[in-house]
Each structure stands twice: as structure tokens, then as C-alpha cells.
Coordinates of C-alpha atoms in Angstrom, one line a residue:
M1 CA 32.9 -42.6 40.6
H2 CA 33.6 -40.3 37.8
K3 CA 34.1 -36.1 39.3
V4 CA 33.9 -33.6 37.1
F5 CA 36.0 -30.7 37.9
L6 CA 35.6 -27.0 37.7
V7 CA 37.8 -24.2 37.7
D8 CA 36.3 -21.1 39.0
T9 CA 37.6 -18.5 37.7
A10 CA 35.5 -16.0 38.7
T11 CA 37.6 -16.4 42.6
G12 CA 40.3 -15.4 43.5
P13 CA 42.7 -12.6 42.2
R14 CA 42.9 -13.0 38.9
L15 CA 45.7 -10.9 36.2
E16 CA 44.5 -10.0 32.5
R17 CA 46.7 -9.6 30.0
R18 CA 45.9 -8.3 26.5
T19 CA 46.6 -10.3 23.5
A20 CA 46.6 -9.7 19.7
L21 CA 44.0 -7.5 18.8
G22 CA 41.9 -7.2 22.0
T23 CA 41.6 -11.0 23.2
S24 CA 42.2 -11.1 27.3
R25 CA 42.9 -14.5 28.5
G26 CA 42.7 -14.8 32.4
M27 CA 45.6 -16.5 34.2
A28 CA 45.6 -17.6 38.0
T29 CA 48.0 -15.9 39.8
T30 CA 47.1 -18.3 43.1
T31 CA 46.0 -22.3 43.1
P32 CA 42.8 -21.6 41.2
D33 CA 39.4 -22.5 43.0
L34 CA 38.6 -26.1 41.8
R35 CA 35.0 -27.0 43.5
L36 CA 34.3 -30.3 43.2
R37 CA 31.3 -31.4 41.0
A38 CA 29.5 -34.9 40.8
P39 CA 27.2 -35.6 37.5
V40 CA 23.6 -36.1 38.4
R41 CA 22.2 -39.6 38.0
K42 CA 19.0 -40.7 36.8
G43 CA 16.1 -39.7 39.0
Q44 CA 18.0 -37.1 41.0
D45 CA 16.5 -33.5 40.7
S46 CA 17.7 -31.2 38.0
K47 CA 16.8 -28.0 39.5
P48 CA 19.8 -26.8 41.0
T49 CA 18.7 -24.9 44.2
S50 CA 22.1 -24.0 45.9
N51 CA 23.8 -21.4 43.4
G52 CA 20.9 -19.0 43.0
H53 CA 19.7 -19.0 39.6
S54 CA 17.0 -18.9 37.8
Q55 CA 16.3 -22.7 38.2
E56 CA 14.5 -22.2 40.8
L57 CA 11.7 -21.7 38.9
S58 CA 9.3 -24.4 38.7
Q59 CA 9.8 -26.8 35.4
E60 CA 6.7 -26.2 34.5
K61 CA 7.0 -22.7 34.6
I62 CA 10.4 -23.0 32.9
D63 CA 8.6 -25.1 30.1
G64 CA 6.2 -22.3 29.6
I65 CA 8.8 -19.9 28.5
D66 CA 9.0 -18.7 24.5
P67 CA 13.1 -19.1 23.6
F68 CA 12.1 -18.3 19.6
T69 CA 10.6 -14.7 19.9
Y70 CA 13.2 -12.0 20.3
Y71 CA 12.4 -8.5 19.9
P72 CA 15.2 -5.9 21.1
P73 CA 13.8 -3.8 24.0
F74 CA 14.9 -0.4 22.4
T75 CA 14.1 2.9 24.7
A76 CA 13.4 6.1 23.3
C77 CA 17.4 7.5 23.8
Q78 CA 18.7 3.8 22.2
K79 CA 16.8 4.5 19.4
L80 CA 18.2 7.8 18.6
I81 CA 21.9 6.3 19.6
T82 CA 21.5 3.6 16.8
F83 CA 20.1 5.8 14.0
F84 CA 23.1 8.3 14.7
N85 CA 25.7 5.4 14.5
L86 CA 23.6 3.3 11.2
L87 CA 24.5 7.3 9.6
W88 CA 28.0 6.7 10.2
L89 CA 29.4 4.3 12.3
A90 CA 28.2 1.0 11.0
P91 CA 29.4 2.5 7.5
I92 CA 32.5 3.0 8.6
R93 CA 32.8 -0.5 10.4
F94 CA 31.5 -1.8 7.2
V95 CA 34.6 -0.6 4.5
L96 CA 37.3 -1.0 7.3
F97 CA 36.4 -4.5 8.8
V98 CA 33.2 -6.5 7.3
A99 CA 33.8 -5.8 4.0
P100 CA 37.9 -6.2 3.9
S101 CA 37.7 -9.5 6.3
V102 CA 35.2 -11.4 4.5
I103 CA 37.0 -10.8 0.9
L104 CA 40.4 -11.7 2.4
G105 CA 38.8 -14.3 4.5
S106 CA 37.2 -16.4 1.4
V107 CA 40.5 -15.6 -0.4
M108 CA 42.5 -17.4 2.0
C109 CA 39.7 -20.4 2.0
L110 CA 40.1 -20.6 -1.6
L111 CA 44.3 -20.5 -1.4
G112 CA 43.7 -23.3 1.5
L113 CA 42.5 -25.7 -0.9
V114 CA 45.9 -25.5 -3.4
G115 CA 46.6 -28.8 -4.0
D116 CA 44.2 -30.4 -2.3
H117 CA 41.9 -33.0 -3.5
Y118 CA 38.0 -32.5 -2.0
D119 CA 36.5 -36.0 -2.0
I120 CA 32.2 -35.7 -1.3
N121 CA 32.1 -39.2 -0.8
D122 CA 35.1 -39.2 1.6
P123 CA 36.0 -35.9 2.7
K124 CA 39.7 -36.0 5.0
P125 CA 41.6 -33.2 6.7
L126 CA 43.1 -30.4 5.1
S127 CA 46.2 -30.6 4.0
K128 CA 49.3 -29.0 6.2
W129 CA 49.0 -25.8 3.9
G130 CA 45.3 -25.8 4.7
S131 CA 45.2 -26.2 8.0
F132 CA 48.1 -23.2 8.2
V133 CA 45.8 -21.0 6.5
H134 CA 42.9 -22.1 9.2
Q135 CA 44.8 -22.4 12.1
R136 CA 47.3 -19.5 11.9
I137 CA 46.2 -17.0 9.2
N138 CA 42.3 -17.1 9.5
P139 CA 41.9 -16.3 12.6
F140 CA 43.1 -13.2 13.0
I141 CA 40.9 -12.6 9.8
A142 CA 38.2 -13.5 12.3
R143 CA 38.8 -11.3 14.8
W144 CA 39.6 -8.3 12.5
F145 CA 35.9 -9.5 11.4
L146 CA 34.2 -9.3 15.0
L147 CA 35.8 -6.1 15.3
G148 CA 33.2 -4.5 12.6
F149 CA 30.2 -5.4 14.7
G150 CA 31.8 -4.1 18.3
F151 CA 33.2 -6.8 20.1
N152 CA 36.4 -4.3 21.0
W153 CA 37.9 -6.6 23.7
I154 CA 37.1 -10.5 24.3
S155 CA 37.6 -11.6 27.7
V156 CA 38.6 -15.3 27.3
S157 CA 38.7 -17.9 30.4
G158 CA 40.5 -21.0 30.1
A159 CA 41.9 -22.6 26.2
P160 CA 40.8 -24.5 24.0
A161 CA 41.7 -28.5 24.2
P162 CA 43.5 -29.8 21.1
S163 CA 41.8 -32.5 19.5
T164 CA 43.5 -35.2 20.5
E165 CA 42.1 -34.6 23.7
A166 CA 38.2 -33.4 23.4
P167 CA 37.2 -34.0 19.7
I168 CA 34.2 -32.4 20.0
F169 CA 33.1 -28.5 21.4
V170 CA 30.3 -28.7 22.4
V171 CA 28.7 -24.8 22.3
A172 CA 25.9 -23.7 24.8
P173 CA 24.1 -21.5 25.1
H174 CA 23.3 -21.1 21.3
T175 CA 21.7 -17.2 20.9
S176 CA 23.7 -15.9 18.3
M177 CA 25.3 -16.2 14.4
L178 CA 28.0 -15.3 15.0
D179 CA 28.7 -17.8 17.8
V180 CA 30.9 -19.0 15.0
F181 CA 32.5 -16.6 14.3
V182 CA 33.8 -15.9 17.8
L183 CA 35.5 -19.3 17.7
M184 CA 37.0 -19.0 14.4
I185 CA 39.6 -16.6 16.5
F186 CA 41.1 -19.8 17.9
G187 CA 41.7 -21.3 14.8
V188 CA 38.7 -22.6 12.3
P189 CA 36.9 -25.5 13.3
T190 CA 34.8 -28.3 11.7
F191 CA 31.4 -27.7 12.3
V192 CA 28.2 -29.4 12.0
A193 CA 25.9 -26.9 9.8
R194 CA 22.6 -27.1 8.3
G195 CA 22.1 -28.9 5.2
E196 CA 20.9 -25.6 3.4
S197 CA 24.0 -23.7 4.3
Q198 CA 25.6 -25.6 1.3
H199 CA 23.5 -24.2 -1.1
V200 CA 24.3 -20.6 -0.3
P201 CA 26.0 -19.5 -3.5
F202 CA 29.7 -19.0 -3.0
F203 CA 30.2 -19.6 1.0
G204 CA 28.2 -22.6 0.6
T205 CA 31.0 -24.2 -1.2
I206 CA 33.7 -22.3 1.3
I207 CA 31.7 -24.4 4.2
K208 CA 31.4 -27.6 2.2
K209 CA 34.9 -27.9 0.8
S210 CA 37.3 -25.5 3.2
V211 CA 35.6 -25.6 6.4
R212 CA 34.8 -29.4 5.7
A213 CA 31.4 -29.3 7.3
I214 CA 29.1 -32.1 8.4
F215 CA 25.4 -31.0 6.9
V216 CA 22.4 -32.3 8.2
Y217 CA 19.0 -31.8 6.8
R218 CA 17.1 -31.6 10.1
E219 CA 13.7 -32.8 9.1
D220 CA 14.9 -35.8 7.8
P221 CA 15.5 -38.8 9.9
E222 CA 18.2 -40.3 7.0
S223 CA 20.5 -36.8 6.7
R224 CA 20.5 -36.9 10.9
A225 CA 21.9 -40.5 10.8
K226 CA 24.3 -40.2 8.4
S227 CA 25.7 -36.8 10.4
A228 CA 26.1 -39.1 12.7
V229 CA 27.5 -41.7 11.0
E230 CA 29.9 -39.0 9.7
L231 CA 31.1 -37.4 13.2
Q232 CA 31.5 -41.2 14.4
R233 CA 34.0 -41.6 11.5
R234 CA 35.6 -38.3 12.1
V235 CA 36.4 -37.9 15.6
N236 CA 37.5 -41.8 15.5
D237 CA 39.7 -41.4 12.7
K238 CA 43.4 -41.8 12.5
R239 CA 44.3 -38.6 10.3
L240 CA 44.0 -35.7 12.4
W241 CA 41.0 -33.6 12.0
P242 CA 40.0 -30.8 13.9
N243 CA 37.6 -30.1 16.8
V244 CA 34.2 -30.4 16.0
L245 CA 31.8 -27.9 17.1
I246 CA 28.6 -28.9 17.8
C247 CA 25.4 -26.8 19.3
P248 CA 23.7 -29.0 21.3
E249 CA 20.3 -27.2 21.4
G250 CA 20.3 -27.3 17.6
T251 CA 19.1 -23.7 17.2
T252 CA 19.4 -20.0 18.6
T253 CA 17.4 -19.0 21.2
N254 CA 16.4 -15.4 23.1
K255 CA 18.8 -16.3 26.0
K256 CA 15.9 -16.8 28.1
V257 CA 16.0 -20.9 28.9
M258 CA 18.6 -23.2 27.6
L259 CA 16.7 -25.9 25.0
K260 CA 17.0 -29.4 26.0
F261 CA 20.6 -31.1 24.4
K262 CA 20.6 -33.3 22.0
L263 CA 22.4 -36.0 22.0
G264 CA 24.3 -36.0 18.4
A265 CA 27.4 -34.7 20.3
F266 CA 27.2 -37.1 22.4
L267 CA 26.8 -40.6 20.3
P268 CA 30.6 -41.2 20.0
K269 CA 30.9 -41.2 23.8
L270 CA 34.4 -39.7 23.5
P271 CA 35.7 -36.3 26.0
V272 CA 33.9 -33.4 24.7
Q273 CA 34.7 -29.5 26.0
P274 CA 31.9 -27.4 26.8
I275 CA 32.4 -23.7 26.0
L276 CA 30.5 -20.4 27.2
I277 CA 29.1 -17.7 24.9
N278 CA 28.4 -14.8 26.9
F279 CA 27.1 -12.0 24.9
K280 CA 27.1 -9.7 27.8
N281 CA 26.2 -6.0 25.9
K282 CA 23.6 -3.9 27.9
L283 CA 21.2 -3.7 24.7
D284 CA 20.9 -7.2 23.5
T285 CA 20.9 -7.0 19.4
T286 CA 22.9 -10.2 19.1
S287 CA 20.2 -12.4 19.9
W288 CA 18.4 -14.3 17.2
G289 CA 15.6 -16.5 17.2
G290 CA 12.6 -18.0 15.4
D291 CA 9.9 -14.4 14.9
G292 CA 11.1 -11.2 15.9
I293 CA 14.3 -9.2 14.7
D294 CA 16.0 -11.4 11.1
W295 CA 19.7 -12.0 10.9
F296 CA 20.0 -8.8 8.9
G297 CA 18.4 -7.1 11.9
T298 CA 20.7 -8.9 14.5
L299 CA 24.3 -7.9 12.6
L300 CA 23.0 -4.4 11.5
F301 CA 21.8 -3.3 14.9
T302 CA 25.0 -5.1 16.8
G303 CA 27.5 -3.1 14.4
C304 CA 25.5 0.2 15.3
Q305 CA 26.4 -0.3 19.2
F306 CA 30.1 1.0 20.6
H307 CA 31.1 -1.8 22.2
N308 CA 29.9 -5.0 23.0
P309 CA 31.3 -6.8 25.7
L310 CA 31.9 -10.4 25.1
E311 CA 32.6 -13.4 27.4
I312 CA 34.3 -16.7 26.0
E313 CA 34.7 -19.5 28.9
F314 CA 36.9 -23.0 27.9
L315 CA 35.3 -25.3 30.6
P316 CA 37.6 -28.2 31.6
V317 CA 36.9 -31.7 29.0
Y318 CA 34.6 -33.6 30.3
C319 CA 35.4 -37.1 30.5
P320 CA 32.4 -39.0 30.5
S321 CA 31.7 -42.5 33.2
Q322 CA 31.1 -45.5 32.4
A323 CA 27.2 -44.8 32.9
E324 CA 27.1 -42.2 30.5
K325 CA 29.0 -44.3 28.4
D326 CA 26.1 -46.2 28.5
D327 CA 23.4 -43.9 28.1
C328 CA 23.9 -40.8 26.2
R329 CA 21.0 -39.2 27.4
L330 CA 22.7 -38.9 31.1
Y331 CA 25.8 -37.8 29.5
A332 CA 23.9 -35.0 27.5
D333 CA 22.4 -33.7 31.2
N334 CA 24.8 -34.0 32.8
V335 CA 27.2 -31.9 30.9
Q336 CA 24.1 -29.5 30.5
R337 CA 23.6 -29.3 34.2
V338 CA 27.6 -28.2 34.1
M339 CA 26.8 -25.5 31.9
S340 CA 23.6 -24.3 33.1
R341 CA 25.3 -23.7 36.4
R342 CA 28.3 -21.6 34.9
V343 CA 25.4 -19.5 33.3
Q344 CA 22.8 -19.7 35.5
L345 CA 20.4 -20.2 32.7
P346 CA 17.3 -22.4 33.1
I347 CA 16.8 -26.1 30.8
G348 CA 13.6 -26.1 29.8
N349 CA 12.3 -29.4 28.1
Q350 CA 11.8 -27.0 24.5
A351 CA 13.7 -28.4 21.7
V352 CA 14.1 -26.9 17.8
E353 CA 11.4 -29.1 16.8
D354 CA 9.0 -26.5 18.4
L355 CA 10.9 -23.8 16.6
M356 CA 9.6 -25.8 13.3
L357 CA 6.1 -26.2 14.5
M358 CA 5.8 -22.5 15.3
R359 CA 7.0 -21.8 12.2
H360 CA 4.5 -23.9 11.0
A361 CA 1.8 -23.3 13.1
K362 CA 2.3 -19.3 11.5
S363 CA 2.1 -20.2 8.1
A364 CA -1.2 -22.0 9.0
G365 CA -2.4 -18.4 10.2
L366 CA -2.2 -19.2 13.8
P367 CA -0.1 -16.9 16.1
F368 CA 3.3 -18.0 16.3
S369 CA 3.9 -18.9 19.5
K370 CA 0.7 -21.2 20.0
G371 CA 2.9 -23.9 17.8
M372 CA 5.0 -24.4 21.1
V373 CA 4.5 -27.9 22.3
V374 CA 7.6 -28.4 24.8
Y375 CA 8.6 -31.2 22.4
F376 CA 10.3 -33.3 24.7
T377 CA 7.3 -33.9 27.2
A378 CA 5.6 -33.9 24.4
N379 CA 7.0 -37.0 22.3
Q380 CA 6.9 -38.4 25.8
K381 CA 3.3 -38.4 26.2
T382 CA 2.5 -39.4 23.0
G383 CA 4.5 -41.1 21.5
L384 CA 4.5 -38.7 17.9
K385 CA 7.2 -37.8 16.0
L386 CA 7.3 -34.0 14.7
K387 CA 6.4 -34.4 11.0
E388 CA 3.0 -36.5 12.8
M389 CA 2.9 -32.9 15.0
K390 CA 2.9 -31.5 11.6
R391 CA -0.1 -33.0 10.4
Y392 CA -2.2 -32.3 13.5
L393 CA -1.4 -29.0 13.4
T394 CA -2.8 -28.4 10.4
R395 CA -5.9 -30.0 11.3
F396 CA -5.6 -27.6 14.7
A397 CA -5.7 -24.7 12.8
V398 CA -8.5 -25.7 10.0
I399 CA -11.0 -26.0 13.6
D400 CA -9.3 -23.3 15.5
R401 CA -12.0 -20.9 13.0
D402 CA -11.0 -17.1 14.2
K403 CA -7.2 -18.2 14.2
D404 CA -6.2 -17.1 17.5
G405 CA -4.6 -20.7 18.8
Y406 CA -7.7 -21.7 20.7
I407 CA -10.7 -23.7 20.0
T408 CA -13.6 -24.1 22.0
A409 CA -16.5 -26.7 22.1
N410 CA -18.4 -25.1 19.0
D411 CA -15.3 -25.0 16.8
L412 CA -15.0 -28.5 17.1
A413 CA -18.5 -29.6 16.8
T414 CA -18.9 -27.0 14.0
F415 CA -15.6 -28.5 12.3
L416 CA -16.6 -31.8 13.0
K417 CA -20.9 -30.7 11.6
V418 CA -22.1 -32.7 15.0
P419 CA -24.5 -31.5 17.3
K420 CA -23.3 -30.0 20.8
D421 CA -24.0 -32.7 23.1
A422 CA -22.9 -34.8 26.0
C423 CA -20.9 -37.1 23.5
L424 CA -19.2 -34.1 21.5
Q425 CA -18.6 -32.1 24.6
A426 CA -17.2 -35.1 26.0
V427 CA -14.3 -35.3 23.5
F428 CA -13.9 -32.1 23.6
D429 CA -13.1 -32.8 27.5
N430 CA -10.4 -34.8 26.3
C431 CA -8.9 -31.9 25.3
K432 CA -9.5 -29.3 28.1
K433 CA -8.1 -31.4 31.5
T434 CA -4.9 -28.9 31.0
A435 CA -6.1 -26.2 29.2
A436 CA -7.8 -22.8 30.8
G437 CA -10.6 -21.1 30.5
G438 CA -12.5 -23.9 28.9
R439 CA -9.8 -23.0 25.5
V440 CA -8.2 -25.4 24.0
M441 CA -4.9 -24.9 22.8
F442 CA -2.6 -27.1 20.4
V443 CA -0.7 -28.8 23.5
D444 CA -3.5 -29.7 24.9
Y445 CA -5.1 -31.0 21.7
L446 CA -2.5 -33.0 20.6
C447 CA -1.9 -34.4 24.6
G448 CA -5.4 -34.7 25.2
L449 CA -7.6 -35.8 22.1
I450 CA -5.0 -37.1 20.1
K451 CA -3.4 -39.3 22.6
V452 CA -6.8 -40.9 23.7
S453 CA -7.1 -41.6 20.3
S454 CA -3.8 -43.4 19.5
D455 CA -4.6 -45.2 23.3
L456 CA -8.2 -46.8 21.8
L457 CA -6.9 -47.4 17.8
G458 CA -4.0 -49.5 19.9
N459 CA -6.9 -51.2 21.7
Q460 CA -6.8 -54.5 19.2
Q461 CA -10.7 -54.8 20.2
F462 CA -11.9 -51.5 20.0
L463 CA -10.6 -51.4 16.6
Q464 CA -12.1 -54.1 15.6
E465 CA -15.4 -53.0 16.6
M466 CA -15.2 -50.1 15.0
F467 CA -14.2 -51.8 12.2
T468 CA -17.4 -54.7 12.4
F469 CA -19.4 -50.8 13.0
F470 CA -18.6 -49.9 9.5
D471 CA -18.3 -52.8 7.9
S472 CA -22.1 -52.8 6.8
N473 CA -22.3 -55.6 4.1
D474 CA -20.1 -57.6 6.4
D475 CA -17.1 -58.4 4.0
G476 CA -14.6 -57.9 5.8
R477 CA -13.7 -54.8 4.0
V478 CA -14.5 -51.1 4.9
S479 CA -15.2 -49.0 1.6
L480 CA -15.8 -45.2 2.0
D481 CA -19.5 -45.5 0.5
D482 CA -19.5 -47.4 4.0
V483 CA -17.9 -44.7 5.6
T484 CA -19.5 -42.2 4.3
R485 CA -23.4 -44.0 4.8
A486 CA -22.0 -44.5 8.8
L487 CA -21.1 -40.6 8.7
S488 CA -24.3 -39.4 6.7
T489 CA -22.4 -37.5 3.9
Q490 CA -22.6 -38.0 0.5
T491 CA -18.9 -37.5 -0.4
L492 CA -15.6 -37.7 2.0
P493 CA -13.4 -34.8 0.5
E494 CA -10.5 -35.8 2.9
A495 CA -10.3 -39.1 1.8
N496 CA -7.9 -38.5 -1.0
G497 CA -5.3 -41.1 -1.0
T498 CA -7.2 -43.8 0.8
P499 CA -7.6 -48.0 -0.7
P500 CA -11.1 -48.1 -1.7
N501 CA -11.8 -51.4 -0.4
M502 CA -9.9 -50.8 3.2
D503 CA -9.3 -53.8 5.5
I504 CA -8.1 -53.3 9.3
D505 CA -4.9 -52.0 9.0
D506 CA -5.9 -49.8 6.3
F507 CA -8.8 -48.4 8.3
K508 CA -6.4 -48.1 11.6
I509 CA -3.9 -46.0 9.1
F510 CA -7.6 -44.0 8.0
L511 CA -8.5 -43.5 11.3
C512 CA -4.9 -42.6 12.5
A513 CA -5.7 -38.9 9.9
R514 CA -9.2 -38.3 12.6
P515 CA -8.7 -38.6 15.4
E516 CA -11.9 -37.1 16.5
Y517 CA -14.2 -39.5 15.0
V518 CA -12.7 -42.2 17.2
V519 CA -12.8 -40.2 20.4
L520 CA -16.6 -39.6 19.3
F521 CA -16.9 -43.3 18.2
H522 CA -16.1 -44.5 21.7
E523 CA -17.8 -41.9 23.7
H524 CA -20.9 -43.2 21.3
Q525 CA -20.4 -46.8 22.4
N526 CA -20.4 -45.5 26.5
V527 CA -24.1 -43.8 25.7
R528 CA -25.3 -46.9 24.2
K529 CA -23.5 -49.6 27.0
S530 CA -24.9 -47.4 29.9
P531 CA -27.6 -48.4 31.9
V532 CA -30.0 -45.6 31.1
H533 CA -29.7 -46.6 27.2
S534 CA -30.0 -50.7 28.3
N535 CA -33.9 -51.0 26.8
G536 CA -32.2 -49.9 23.5
R537 CA -34.2 -46.2 24.1
V538 CA -33.0 -42.8 24.1
P539 CA -34.2 -40.1 26.7
I540 CA -35.4 -37.6 24.7
Q541 CA -35.7 -33.6 25.6
N542 CA -37.2 -30.8 23.2
G543 CA -36.5 -33.6 20.5
N544 CA -33.1 -33.7 21.3
N545 CA -30.7 -36.7 23.3
V546 CA -30.2 -35.9 26.9
N547 CA -27.2 -37.6 26.8
G548 CA -25.7 -37.4 23.3
S549 CA -27.0 -39.2 20.1
Y550 CA -27.9 -43.3 20.4
L551 CA -25.0 -45.8 18.5
S552 CA -27.9 -48.7 18.0
N553 CA -26.3 -51.9 17.2
S554 CA -28.6 -52.4 14.0
K555 CA -26.8 -51.6 10.6
Q556 CA -29.7 -50.1 9.0
T557 CA -29.6 -47.1 11.7
V558 CA -25.9 -46.6 11.4
S559 CA -26.2 -43.4 10.1
T560 CA -27.0 -42.1 13.7
L561 CA -23.5 -41.8 14.9
L562 CA -22.6 -39.1 12.9
P563 CA -25.8 -37.1 11.7
N564 CA -24.5 -34.5 9.1
N565 CA -21.8 -33.9 6.8
V566 CA -18.1 -35.0 7.6
T567 CA -14.9 -31.9 7.6
P568 CA -13.8 -30.9 4.4
V569 CA -10.4 -31.0 5.7
V570 CA -7.3 -32.9 4.1
V571 CA -5.2 -34.5 6.1
S572 CA -3.0 -37.6 4.6
S573 CA -1.6 -40.5 6.8

């Protein structure tokens, strides 16, 4: 069985020695305390309970945490101190440390390219001169840069492994935009960066040609596949590349929960070295999420603090077992559990896709936090990818009339322009199985109604029944006229791009973008087939159906399905 040995540098006496520019390295003066930890196998409980950290919370509560919203909790006194430091301390640090290090570092990166040929289609490691600049000169410049933000002393445990032992550095928790600069004091690694970074004037060129980062557009599957191939090529290249730095969470968070690791760093099935970065400042100004303080505020407020303690811990190289090589998800989860225990941070099922959905929700007029669906869990339940979830989020935003992030049965009835009868209530009940107070959030809408609609459309018999119903002239095609007559409307504004005459496959695509009508049709069919309607008559009370609108078998009365206009929202499939 594969075992993982972790050196616990927190126990036993330790000698601290100061190195250049205030970096301390921990050296054990006695035999180190080795704690044997076997990786957790599939099916075992993923929440450690014996180490006293915050994963004593239930997984449901952990998954309910918003990891992307952060505003520094300034007290009145801290606001006053920060204001005065902004007037004198921040300018001094900028002039003495930040500006000179940025200028000198940029110049050295460009000088490191002298005599080096960069081929965008076949990147090669830097020349010996370029490697010397990155591994011997730029670390001092990076340390000088960090002094400009109050990192006067940095405590370091362990040491970075050479790329021959661990070609990949796995860094977590990823909470600050300064993480990369922090690790540059040990030598400039190559790293995986957002594709947008290469288009930043001047600095994008440095990242591309000097650092030779691997760029990935996170919402583009083709780009993700290309970056995975490039990573595989580099770590298996006989030429000596520097370590590849990867933050498997995929984005920065607010230190409340560790995002589920992505698999990119573990797909090569090679040893990795976990690295923990822990900003210990009393007033947390380094965290940067998707909402709240922006990147400029993060840097500005951090530079206004007198001292920001920082701890870096290089854990022993993690060599995967055969079981982990065969299952990269198991490999990623086991490495994450080791890192989670060390920093006492719970592991959630949230992912960077949640941040993208939350930003999409904000752009659609909804509260930022209401876009979170706990992506890994929602993906497993529905099978939907990010692009499809965004489409449904746009539709949800239209249903939500008051834009508070919740919908009610009245919102749904207004959106569909149908009476709030038993059938409509049954449609809404598919959403609120996990909702509280009769109001439905987007995650309930997604894992409820969308899931039911998807399952129904996956039933070929049901799809054929619905297709036959809409095919009013029995020609084996459903036209837009057929649909508008069935929905009792003269126009269908949301049918842009729809083929004028749909076969059953086109019709399925058409319905996938309109899940409410699929479930509503199903509920009407249930009403029609129920015993109370076996005589073909509908119980009437005060002029309305008691159990909802009744769907007749007759093509001539097809309009009884939806008596009013269809919603005008545009949702392309």
C-alpha cells in the first residue's frame, strides 16, 4: 500500500535561521516527527474528524459557503491607521520597493531572452543565460518586491524539490494574486495562467516569452485540452524545464473553503510537490475573490499594513500509487486531503465554474451569490456543463421578476402566461423539493425542473408522444405554426434560429431550451390519464378546472394545452 510521509515541523524544537532579505527556513534539531498517513480510498469518508479542523461541519453546510465574496473587515481604528499609512507608508514603499523591482525585473526578463529564440508553436526551455537570470537574479528582485507590501519576514518550512523529482508544484489554498510572486523568491517557475493574461500590454509578452507560461481559456474546452497536452509535453520532455506551478483550485478564494481540485496537475500521473501558502496578517487584505475588494484594493490595502506575516510550507513530494495513476480523481482528492489537513480548511464541492455563474448572475441583474450551484454536485446530478447552465441562468433571471434571486409559483405562471392551476403547481413543485419557504433559487431550478425535463426528453416514448401531439397534420414534421397553434399564440419570438420544419431530433433541441413546457405537458398528460378524467370530462368549479387544464386527444382542441402566449425570452440551444 502506498503511504504518504509528512514531516510535522510544528512539533519538537526548531531552529530558525534568517536568510537573505528576511526569509527564515525551519531546520529540525532533533529527529523530525514523521506522521504516517495513507491516502483515502474511494468510498471512504472524505471529512477528517480527528484533527479538529473545520470539516466537522457537514458537507451540506460546507457546500453552502460562498468562497468568492470578500470585503476586509475593517474596524474604525484599522480604517484610521490604514488611511494615515496610505498618506506616507504606501508611497514610500512604492518608490523604494515596488516600482524599482517591477522595472528591474522586467528589464532582467528581457535581458534573459538575449540569444534565445522563442517559437510559439514549439516552446523550448530558456537558454542557460535565461535560466541563470530566472533562478539566481530574479528571486532577489521578487523578494524586494514583496517588501513593498509589508512581507518583512517570511517563515519557510521544507524546500522546493527539483523538477527531476517533482515536475509539478501544486499550490493551495489559492487566496491571493501575490501567490506567484511569493514563490518566485525560490526561482521563477513556469505556470499555468489565464489566457487573457497574454494580452496585457508589455507584461503579457514577458509572461509568454520569458516565463513561458501555459495559457488556458477556462471556458473553452478546446483550450483546456491544448493546455493539458502542452503540460504533458513539458513534464515528459527530456530537456530540463523548471517546475510547473499549478493552482488546482483554478481561482482565488476568501479562505473560507478549499475549492474542489481540478485534474490538470494530476493527469500526467507524475509526482507532485504540495505547497501551502498561508497569509497570517491579522487584518486580511490579501484575499481576493470574485466580488468585493478588487485587485487594486488588495494591493493598496496590503501595502498600507506595517507587517504582513507569511508562512510557506513545502510538503514532501507526493508519489502516486498505481490506484491513483489509474484514477486521477482519486489522486487529486488524496493530495487535497493532505493539504486540507495541514491548513485546517474544509474541502467543498464548489469550483471556478461557480464563480463564472455568479458573475453571469450579476450581469443578468441577480444578486452575485445566487449564481452559485456547487458546480461539482450540480454537474453530477444534471450532467450539464457550464455553457448550458449559463443559458438556463439567463432564463431563470427572466422568470425572476423582482431580481432577488428567487422565483415563486406566481413568477413561473406569469412567465409561462398560464393559469396557476394544479398542473402549474406540479411543475413548480419539481423545483422546490430542496427549496425553503416556497421560494426557489437557481440551483433548485437547475437540479429540479431542468433535471426532470432532461429525463423526460431522454425517454424516447415520451418524446415521440409529444412530437405526435404537436404534429397537427400528421406529416412527420413539426412546424412553427404547429407549435404556435398548440401554445395558442400568433407568434413565437423565442424561436429565432429554429428550423421552419423540425424532425424529432430538431424538436428535441427546440424543447431542451424550453424545459418548463416539457414538464407542463407531462403534468397535463398525467391529468388526462388520471381516473377522474377517464370519461373524457373535466371537473369544473367556478369556471376553472379543479385539477388543471385538460389535454384532449383531439387535434382540433390542441390549444387547450397552453391557453395564452408563450414567453418572449430568447434562449438559443
